CSV table of C-alpha atoms in Angstrom, one decimal:
chain,number,residue,atom,x,y,z
A,1,UNK,CA,34.4,-161.1,216.9
A,2,UNK,CA,36.3,-162.1,213.9
A,3,UNK,CA,38.3,-165.3,213.9
A,4,UNK,CA,42.0,-165.2,213.4
A,5,UNK,CA,41.5,-166.9,210.0
A,6,UNK,CA,39.1,-164.2,208.9
A,7,UNK,CA,41.4,-161.4,210.1
A,8,UNK,CA,44.3,-163.0,208.2
A,9,UNK,CA,42.2,-163.4,205.1
A,10,UNK,CA,41.1,-159.7,205.3
A,11,UNK,CA,44.7,-158.5,205.7
A,12,UNK,CA,45.8,-160.5,202.7
A,13,UNK,CA,42.9,-159.3,200.6
A,14,UNK,CA,43.6,-155.7,201.6
A,15,UNK,CA,47.2,-156.2,200.6
A,16,UNK,CA,46.1,-157.4,197.1
A,17,UNK,CA,43.6,-154.6,196.8
A,18,UNK,CA,40.7,-157.1,197.0
A,19,UNK,CA,39.3,-156.3,200.4
A,20,UNK,CA,35.5,-156.1,200.3
A,21,UNK,CA,34.2,-153.7,203.0
A,22,UNK,CA,31.1,-154.2,205.1
A,23,UNK,CA,27.9,-152.8,203.8
A,24,UNK,CA,24.3,-152.7,205.1
A,25,UNK,CA,23.6,-155.7,202.8
A,26,UNK,CA,26.5,-157.8,204.2
A,27,UNK,CA,25.5,-156.7,207.8
A,28,UNK,CA,22.0,-158.0,207.1
A,29,UNK,CA,23.3,-161.3,206.0
A,30,UNK,CA,25.4,-161.5,209.1
A,31,UNK,CA,22.3,-160.8,211.3
A,32,UNK,CA,20.1,-163.3,209.4
A,33,UNK,CA,22.8,-166.0,209.5
A,34,UNK,CA,23.4,-165.5,213.2
A,35,UNK,CA,19.7,-166.2,214.0
A,36,UNK,CA,19.6,-169.1,211.5
A,37,UNK,CA,22.8,-170.6,213.0
A,38,UNK,CA,21.0,-170.7,216.4
A,39,UNK,CA,17.8,-172.2,214.9
A,40,UNK,CA,19.0,-174.6,212.2
A,41,UNK,CA,15.6,-175.7,211.2
A,42,UNK,CA,16.6,-175.3,207.5
A,43,UNK,CA,20.0,-177.0,207.8
A,44,UNK,CA,19.1,-179.7,205.3
A,45,UNK,CA,17.6,-177.4,202.7
A,46,UNK,CA,20.6,-176.4,200.6
A,47,UNK,CA,24.3,-175.8,200.7
A,48,UNK,CA,23.9,-172.4,202.4
A,49,UNK,CA,23.0,-173.8,205.8
A,50,UNK,CA,25.7,-176.5,206.1
A,51,UNK,CA,28.2,-173.9,205.1
A,52,UNK,CA,26.7,-171.6,207.7
A,53,UNK,CA,27.2,-174.1,210.5
A,54,UNK,CA,31.0,-174.0,209.9
A,55,UNK,CA,31.1,-170.3,211.1
A,56,UNK,CA,30.3,-168.5,214.3
A,57,UNK,CA,30.6,-165.0,212.8
A,58,UNK,CA,30.0,-163.8,209.2
A,59,UNK,CA,32.4,-161.3,207.8
A,60,UNK,CA,31.7,-159.6,204.4
A,61,UNK,CA,33.6,-162.2,202.5
A,62,UNK,CA,31.5,-164.9,204.1
A,63,UNK,CA,28.3,-163.0,203.2
A,64,UNK,CA,29.4,-162.8,199.6
A,65,UNK,CA,30.2,-166.5,199.5
A,66,UNK,CA,26.9,-167.6,201.1
A,67,UNK,CA,24.9,-165.2,199.0
A,68,UNK,CA,26.2,-166.7,195.8
A,69,UNK,CA,25.7,-170.2,197.1
A,70,UNK,CA,22.0,-169.4,197.5
A,71,UNK,CA,19.8,-170.4,194.5
A,72,UNK,CA,16.8,-168.3,195.7
A,73,UNK,CA,14.4,-171.3,195.8
A,74,UNK,CA,12.4,-169.7,198.6
A,75,UNK,CA,12.1,-172.9,200.7
A,76,UNK,CA,13.7,-171.3,203.8
A,77,UNK,CA,11.4,-168.3,203.6
A,78,UNK,CA,8.3,-170.4,203.6
A,79,UNK,CA,9.6,-172.7,206.4
A,80,UNK,CA,10.9,-169.9,208.6
A,81,UNK,CA,9.0,-169.2,211.9
A,82,UNK,CA,10.9,-165.8,212.1
A,83,UNK,CA,9.9,-164.6,208.6
A,84,UNK,CA,7.7,-161.4,208.3
A,85,UNK,CA,5.6,-160.4,210.0
A,86,UNK,CA,7.7,-161.7,212.9
A,87,UNK,CA,9.7,-159.0,214.6
A,88,UNK,CA,12.9,-160.6,213.5
A,89,UNK,CA,11.7,-160.2,209.9
A,90,UNK,CA,14.1,-162.9,208.5
A,91,UNK,CA,14.0,-163.1,204.7
A,92,UNK,CA,17.1,-165.1,203.7
A,93,UNK,CA,16.4,-165.1,199.9
A,94,UNK,CA,16.1,-161.3,199.9
A,95,UNK,CA,19.2,-160.7,202.0
A,96,UNK,CA,21.2,-163.0,199.9
A,97,UNK,CA,19.9,-161.5,196.6
A,98,UNK,CA,20.9,-158.0,197.8
A,99,UNK,CA,24.4,-159.1,198.6
A,100,UNK,CA,24.7,-160.8,195.2
A,101,UNK,CA,24.2,-157.5,193.5
A,102,UNK,CA,27.0,-156.0,195.6
A,103,UNK,CA,29.2,-159.0,194.7
A,104,UNK,CA,28.8,-158.3,191.0
A,105,UNK,CA,29.4,-154.6,191.5
A,106,UNK,CA,32.3,-154.8,194.0
A,107,UNK,CA,34.2,-157.5,192.0
A,108,UNK,CA,33.5,-156.0,188.6
A,109,UNK,CA,36.5,-155.5,186.2
A,110,UNK,CA,37.3,-152.7,185.5
A,111,UNK,CA,36.1,-151.6,188.9
A,112,UNK,CA,34.5,-148.4,187.5
A,113,UNK,CA,32.1,-150.6,185.5
A,114,UNK,CA,30.5,-152.0,188.6
A,115,UNK,CA,27.8,-149.3,188.4
A,116,UNK,CA,26.6,-150.8,185.2
A,117,UNK,CA,24.9,-153.6,187.1
A,118,UNK,CA,22.5,-151.1,188.6
A,119,UNK,CA,21.7,-149.6,185.2
A,120,UNK,CA,21.4,-152.7,183.1
A,121,UNK,CA,17.6,-152.7,182.8
A,122,UNK,CA,15.2,-153.9,180.2
A,123,UNK,CA,14.9,-150.5,178.5
A,124,UNK,CA,18.7,-150.2,178.1
A,125,UNK,CA,19.1,-153.7,176.8
A,126,UNK,CA,16.3,-153.4,174.3
A,127,UNK,CA,17.4,-149.9,173.2
A,128,UNK,CA,21.0,-151.2,172.6
A,129,UNK,CA,19.8,-154.2,170.6
A,130,UNK,CA,17.4,-152.0,168.6
A,131,UNK,CA,20.0,-149.4,168.0
A,132,UNK,CA,22.6,-151.8,166.7
A,133,UNK,CA,20.0,-153.6,164.5
A,134,UNK,CA,18.8,-150.3,163.1
A,135,UNK,CA,22.3,-149.1,162.4
A,136,UNK,CA,22.9,-152.3,160.4
A,137,UNK,CA,19.6,-151.9,158.5
A,138,UNK,CA,20.6,-148.3,157.6
A,139,UNK,CA,23.9,-149.4,156.3
A,140,UNK,CA,22.2,-152.0,154.1
A,141,UNK,CA,19.7,-149.4,152.9
A,142,UNK,CA,22.5,-146.9,152.0
A,143,UNK,CA,24.1,-149.6,149.8
A,144,UNK,CA,20.9,-150.7,148.3
A,145,UNK,CA,21.0,-154.2,149.8
A,146,UNK,CA,18.0,-154.1,152.2
A,147,UNK,CA,16.3,-156.4,149.8
A,148,UNK,CA,18.4,-158.5,147.4
A,149,UNK,CA,18.4,-161.4,145.0
A,150,UNK,CA,18.6,-164.7,147.0
A,151,UNK,CA,22.2,-165.6,147.9
A,152,UNK,CA,21.7,-169.3,148.7
A,153,UNK,CA,22.2,-168.6,152.4
A,154,UNK,CA,25.7,-167.2,151.9
A,155,UNK,CA,26.1,-164.9,154.9
A,156,UNK,CA,29.6,-163.9,153.8
A,157,UNK,CA,28.2,-162.4,150.6
A,158,UNK,CA,26.7,-159.8,153.0
A,159,UNK,CA,29.4,-159.6,155.6
A,160,UNK,CA,32.8,-161.1,154.9
A,161,UNK,CA,34.1,-163.7,157.3
A,162,UNK,CA,37.0,-161.6,158.4
A,163,UNK,CA,34.7,-158.7,159.2
A,164,UNK,CA,32.5,-160.9,161.3
A,165,UNK,CA,35.5,-162.1,163.3
A,166,UNK,CA,36.7,-158.6,163.7
A,167,UNK,CA,33.3,-157.5,165.1
A,168,UNK,CA,32.7,-160.4,167.4
A,169,UNK,CA,36.1,-161.6,168.6
A,170,UNK,CA,36.9,-158.4,170.6
A,171,UNK,CA,33.4,-158.3,172.2
A,172,UNK,CA,33.4,-162.0,173.1
A,173,UNK,CA,37.0,-161.7,174.4
A,174,UNK,CA,36.1,-158.7,176.5
A,175,UNK,CA,33.2,-160.5,178.1
A,176,UNK,CA,35.3,-163.5,179.0
A,177,UNK,CA,38.1,-161.3,180.3
A,178,UNK,CA,35.9,-159.1,182.4
A,179,UNK,CA,34.0,-162.0,183.9
A,180,UNK,CA,37.2,-164.0,184.5
A,181,UNK,CA,38.9,-161.1,186.3
A,182,UNK,CA,35.8,-160.5,188.4
A,183,UNK,CA,35.4,-164.1,189.6
A,184,UNK,CA,39.2,-164.3,190.2
A,185,UNK,CA,38.9,-161.4,192.6
A,186,UNK,CA,35.9,-163.1,194.2
A,187,UNK,CA,37.6,-166.4,194.6
A,188,UNK,CA,40.8,-164.9,196.1
A,189,UNK,CA,38.6,-163.0,198.5
A,190,UNK,CA,36.6,-165.9,199.8
A,191,UNK,CA,39.2,-168.7,199.7
A,192,UNK,CA,42.2,-168.8,202.0
A,193,UNK,CA,44.0,-171.1,199.6
A,194,UNK,CA,45.1,-174.7,199.9
A,195,UNK,CA,44.7,-177.8,197.7
A,196,UNK,CA,41.7,-178.2,195.4
A,197,UNK,CA,40.9,-181.9,195.1
A,198,UNK,CA,39.7,-183.1,191.7
A,199,UNK,CA,36.7,-184.7,193.4
A,200,UNK,CA,35.6,-181.2,194.6
A,201,UNK,CA,35.8,-179.9,191.1
A,202,UNK,CA,33.7,-182.8,189.8
A,203,UNK,CA,31.1,-182.4,192.6
A,204,UNK,CA,30.8,-178.7,191.9
A,205,UNK,CA,30.5,-179.2,188.2
A,206,UNK,CA,27.9,-182.0,188.8
A,207,UNK,CA,25.8,-179.8,191.1
A,208,UNK,CA,25.9,-176.8,188.7
A,209,UNK,CA,24.9,-178.8,185.7
A,210,UNK,CA,22.1,-180.6,187.5
A,211,UNK,CA,20.9,-177.3,189.2
A,212,UNK,CA,20.8,-179.4,192.3
A,213,UNK,CA,19.8,-176.7,194.7
A,214,UNK,CA,16.8,-175.6,192.6
A,215,UNK,CA,14.9,-178.6,194.0
A,216,UNK,CA,13.9,-176.6,197.1
A,217,UNK,CA,15.9,-178.8,199.5
A,218,UNK,CA,13.0,-181.3,199.6
A,219,UNK,CA,12.9,-182.4,196.0
A,220,UNK,CA,9.6,-180.6,195.3
A,221,UNK,CA,11.0,-177.6,193.5
A,222,UNK,CA,10.9,-173.8,194.0
A,223,UNK,CA,8.3,-171.5,195.4
A,224,UNK,CA,7.2,-169.0,192.8
A,225,UNK,CA,4.0,-167.0,193.5
A,226,UNK,CA,2.9,-168.6,196.8
A,227,UNK,CA,3.5,-171.6,199.1
A,228,UNK,CA,3.1,-174.1,196.3
A,229,UNK,CA,6.2,-175.7,194.9
A,230,UNK,CA,6.9,-176.5,191.3
A,231,UNK,CA,9.7,-177.7,189.1
A,232,UNK,CA,9.1,-175.2,186.4
A,233,UNK,CA,11.9,-172.9,187.4
A,234,UNK,CA,14.4,-175.7,187.3
A,235,UNK,CA,13.1,-176.9,184.0
A,236,UNK,CA,13.2,-173.5,182.4
A,237,UNK,CA,16.7,-173.0,183.7
A,238,UNK,CA,17.8,-176.3,182.1
A,239,UNK,CA,16.3,-175.3,178.8
A,240,UNK,CA,18.0,-171.9,178.9
A,241,UNK,CA,21.4,-173.3,180.0
A,242,UNK,CA,21.1,-176.2,177.6
A,243,UNK,CA,20.1,-174.0,174.7
A,244,UNK,CA,23.0,-171.6,175.4
A,245,UNK,CA,25.4,-174.6,175.5
A,246,UNK,CA,24.1,-176.1,172.2
A,247,UNK,CA,24.4,-172.7,170.4
A,248,UNK,CA,27.9,-172.3,171.7
A,249,UNK,CA,28.7,-175.9,170.5
A,250,UNK,CA,27.2,-175.1,167.1
A,251,UNK,CA,29.4,-172.0,166.8
A,252,UNK,CA,32.5,-173.9,167.9
A,253,UNK,CA,31.9,-176.8,165.5
A,254,UNK,CA,31.3,-174.3,162.6
A,255,UNK,CA,34.6,-172.6,163.5
A,256,UNK,CA,36.4,-176.0,163.3
A,257,UNK,CA,34.7,-176.8,160.0
A,258,UNK,CA,35.9,-173.4,158.6
A,259,UNK,CA,39.5,-173.4,159.8
A,260,UNK,CA,40.4,-177.1,160.1
A,261,UNK,CA,38.3,-178.8,157.4
A,262,UNK,CA,38.1,-175.8,155.0
A,263,UNK,CA,34.3,-176.2,154.9
A,264,UNK,CA,32.6,-172.8,154.7
A,265,UNK,CA,29.1,-171.7,155.5
A,266,UNK,CA,26.3,-172.0,154.5
A,267,UNK,CA,26.0,-175.5,155.9
A,268,UNK,CA,23.1,-177.9,155.0
A,269,UNK,CA,20.1,-178.0,157.3
A,270,UNK,CA,21.1,-181.6,158.3
A,271,UNK,CA,24.6,-180.6,159.2
A,272,UNK,CA,25.8,-180.7,162.8
A,273,UNK,CA,26.2,-177.0,163.3
A,274,UNK,CA,22.7,-176.3,162.0
A,275,UNK,CA,21.1,-179.1,164.0
A,276,UNK,CA,22.8,-178.0,167.2
A,277,UNK,CA,22.0,-174.4,166.6
A,278,UNK,CA,18.4,-175.1,165.9
A,279,UNK,CA,17.9,-177.2,169.0
A,280,UNK,CA,19.7,-174.6,171.1
A,281,UNK,CA,17.6,-171.9,169.5
A,282,UNK,CA,14.4,-173.5,170.6
A,283,UNK,CA,15.8,-174.0,174.1
A,284,UNK,CA,16.6,-170.3,174.2
A,285,UNK,CA,13.1,-169.5,173.2
A,286,UNK,CA,11.2,-171.6,175.6
A,287,UNK,CA,13.6,-171.3,178.6
A,288,UNK,CA,13.9,-167.5,178.8
A,289,UNK,CA,10.2,-167.1,178.0
A,290,UNK,CA,9.3,-169.4,180.9
A,291,UNK,CA,11.7,-167.8,183.3
A,292,UNK,CA,10.3,-164.3,182.3
A,293,UNK,CA,6.8,-165.6,183.0
A,294,UNK,CA,7.8,-166.9,186.4
A,295,UNK,CA,9.7,-163.6,187.2
A,296,UNK,CA,6.6,-161.5,186.4
A,297,UNK,CA,4.4,-163.5,188.7
A,298,UNK,CA,6.8,-164.2,191.6
A,299,UNK,CA,6.0,-163.0,195.1
A,300,UNK,CA,7.9,-159.8,196.0
A,301,UNK,CA,9.2,-161.4,199.1
A,302,UNK,CA,11.2,-163.8,197.0
A,303,UNK,CA,14.6,-162.2,196.3
A,304,UNK,CA,15.1,-158.5,195.6
A,305,UNK,CA,12.4,-156.9,193.4
A,306,UNK,CA,14.8,-154.0,192.5
A,307,UNK,CA,17.0,-156.5,190.5
A,308,UNK,CA,14.1,-157.7,188.3
A,309,UNK,CA,14.7,-155.2,185.5
A,310,UNK,CA,18.3,-156.6,185.2
A,311,UNK,CA,16.9,-160.2,185.2
A,312,UNK,CA,14.3,-159.4,182.6
A,313,UNK,CA,16.8,-157.6,180.4
A,314,UNK,CA,19.0,-160.7,180.2
A,315,UNK,CA,16.1,-163.0,179.6
A,316,UNK,CA,14.7,-160.8,176.9
A,317,UNK,CA,18.0,-160.5,175.1
A,318,UNK,CA,18.4,-164.3,175.1
A,319,UNK,CA,14.9,-164.7,173.7
A,320,UNK,CA,15.5,-162.1,171.0
A,321,UNK,CA,18.9,-163.6,170.0
A,322,UNK,CA,17.1,-167.0,169.6
A,323,UNK,CA,14.1,-165.6,167.8
A,324,UNK,CA,16.2,-163.6,165.3
A,325,UNK,CA,18.5,-166.5,164.8
A,326,UNK,CA,15.7,-168.9,164.0
A,327,UNK,CA,14.1,-166.3,161.7
A,328,UNK,CA,17.5,-166.0,159.9
A,329,UNK,CA,17.7,-169.7,159.4
A,330,UNK,CA,14.1,-169.8,158.1
A,331,UNK,CA,14.7,-166.9,155.7
A,332,UNK,CA,18.3,-167.4,154.6
A,333,UNK,CA,17.2,-168.5,151.1
A,334,UNK,CA,15.2,-165.3,150.6
A,335,UNK,CA,15.9,-161.7,149.6
A,336,UNK,CA,15.4,-160.7,153.2
A,337,UNK,CA,18.5,-162.6,154.4
A,338,UNK,CA,20.8,-159.6,154.7
A,339,UNK,CA,18.2,-157.7,156.8
A,340,UNK,CA,17.6,-160.7,159.0
A,341,UNK,CA,21.3,-161.2,159.4
A,342,UNK,CA,22.1,-157.7,160.6
A,343,UNK,CA,19.1,-157.7,163.0
A,344,UNK,CA,20.4,-161.0,164.5
A,345,UNK,CA,23.9,-159.8,164.7
A,346,UNK,CA,22.7,-156.6,166.4
A,347,UNK,CA,21.0,-158.6,169.2
A,348,UNK,CA,24.0,-160.9,169.6
A,349,UNK,CA,26.4,-157.9,170.0
A,350,UNK,CA,24.0,-156.3,172.5
A,351,UNK,CA,23.9,-159.6,174.5
A,352,UNK,CA,27.7,-159.9,174.7
A,353,UNK,CA,28.3,-156.2,175.4
A,354,UNK,CA,26.0,-156.5,178.5
A,355,UNK,CA,27.0,-160.1,179.4
A,356,UNK,CA,29.8,-159.1,181.9
A,357,UNK,CA,27.6,-156.5,183.6
A,358,UNK,CA,24.2,-158.2,183.8
A,359,UNK,CA,22.4,-161.3,185.1
A,360,UNK,CA,24.7,-163.7,183.4
A,361,UNK,CA,27.3,-163.0,186.1
A,362,UNK,CA,25.2,-165.1,188.6
A,363,UNK,CA,26.2,-168.3,186.8
A,364,UNK,CA,29.9,-167.5,187.0
A,365,UNK,CA,29.9,-166.5,190.7
A,366,UNK,CA,27.5,-169.3,191.7
A,367,UNK,CA,29.8,-171.8,190.1
A,368,UNK,CA,32.7,-170.4,192.1
A,369,UNK,CA,30.7,-170.6,195.3
A,370,UNK,CA,29.7,-174.2,194.6
A,371,UNK,CA,33.4,-175.0,194.1
A,372,UNK,CA,34.3,-173.3,197.3
A,373,UNK,CA,31.6,-175.3,199.1
A,374,UNK,CA,32.8,-178.6,197.6
A,375,UNK,CA,36.4,-177.8,198.7
A,376,UNK,CA,35.3,-176.7,202.1
A,377,UNK,CA,33.3,-179.8,202.8
A,378,UNK,CA,36.5,-181.9,202.4
A,379,UNK,CA,38.4,-179.8,205.0
A,380,UNK,CA,38.2,-180.3,208.8
A,381,UNK,CA,35.4,-178.4,210.5
A,382,UNK,CA,37.3,-176.1,212.8
A,383,UNK,CA,34.1,-175.4,214.9
A,384,UNK,CA,33.0,-179.1,215.0
A,385,UNK,CA,29.3,-178.2,214.9
A,386,UNK,CA,28.7,-178.3,211.1
A,387,UNK,CA,28.3,-180.9,208.4
A,388,UNK,CA,31.7,-182.6,208.1
């Protein structure tokens, strides 16, 4: 039976057009969490289980919240006495992963684009990147600029700065808007409101940046192919997230150089934008390559195998963006600079076009779930059986 708080939340969400209906996936999470709530062997593993103990029933909004709080480390699956082949067949990581996919689709903005999450596979991602790159190469060839005299690394001699901004600003803005609207709907659906302490924001930020819950709940790391635990998944995640952050910082600083200081590209190899971009590029080579390697060898019981094409598409695009960016840096003083530039820009546009409707969404929704958990922990436990 739903609690009065849950019924009130559902009524408010329905009035805002944000009600998330029950699905077989959310029903499975409710079944699994009901059994886990009686057992509680895994209570200290990660944030999912302390959050679970604050509930006696699990409505669809609770299922979405807990699913996005799960980091799929696999510890609970390997510790569970009710895991397959037991008749209860509890597989928490898989149940949570299946609901995460419905979270992305149900909260997508615009709503009609939710179906893109199920179609964003490796073939589509690579075809989009290759198509955009090929189009750029054909344009260069038609203008006789596929190979040119060295331009001293001046990208704007190939594509004017204004044209680059006109190409990328709308794509980047759309990605931010779509993800922002989606996570806003998610947040309003799982949170009844109330004060958000600054300490909760700091805790959630700290846990997200440290990837705290990728330690397996015991500090020994994640399960990948078998019962053994390793820290490689956490390390590759750090390299990927750090590389992405450094590349974003490089672009931001280059923008400040251009508009505030009047310093135009190309920048020297020892300049801050180039150093940050190079370091970020290497992070985005090693991190995604490592995560892809782990994804290919991971046990099918860990997570939802049907989502792996989407996972691999995102990792491959990150890898290609980094690879083409580093190749552009290495060849910017040569006659191949224009061709390298349009290939790199094609992969970047493909990445940002698929960003709101691919695996990147997990970072946004997981961050919101961590914030919800940090806020919830500071509120009185209405049941009195959980972690206060």
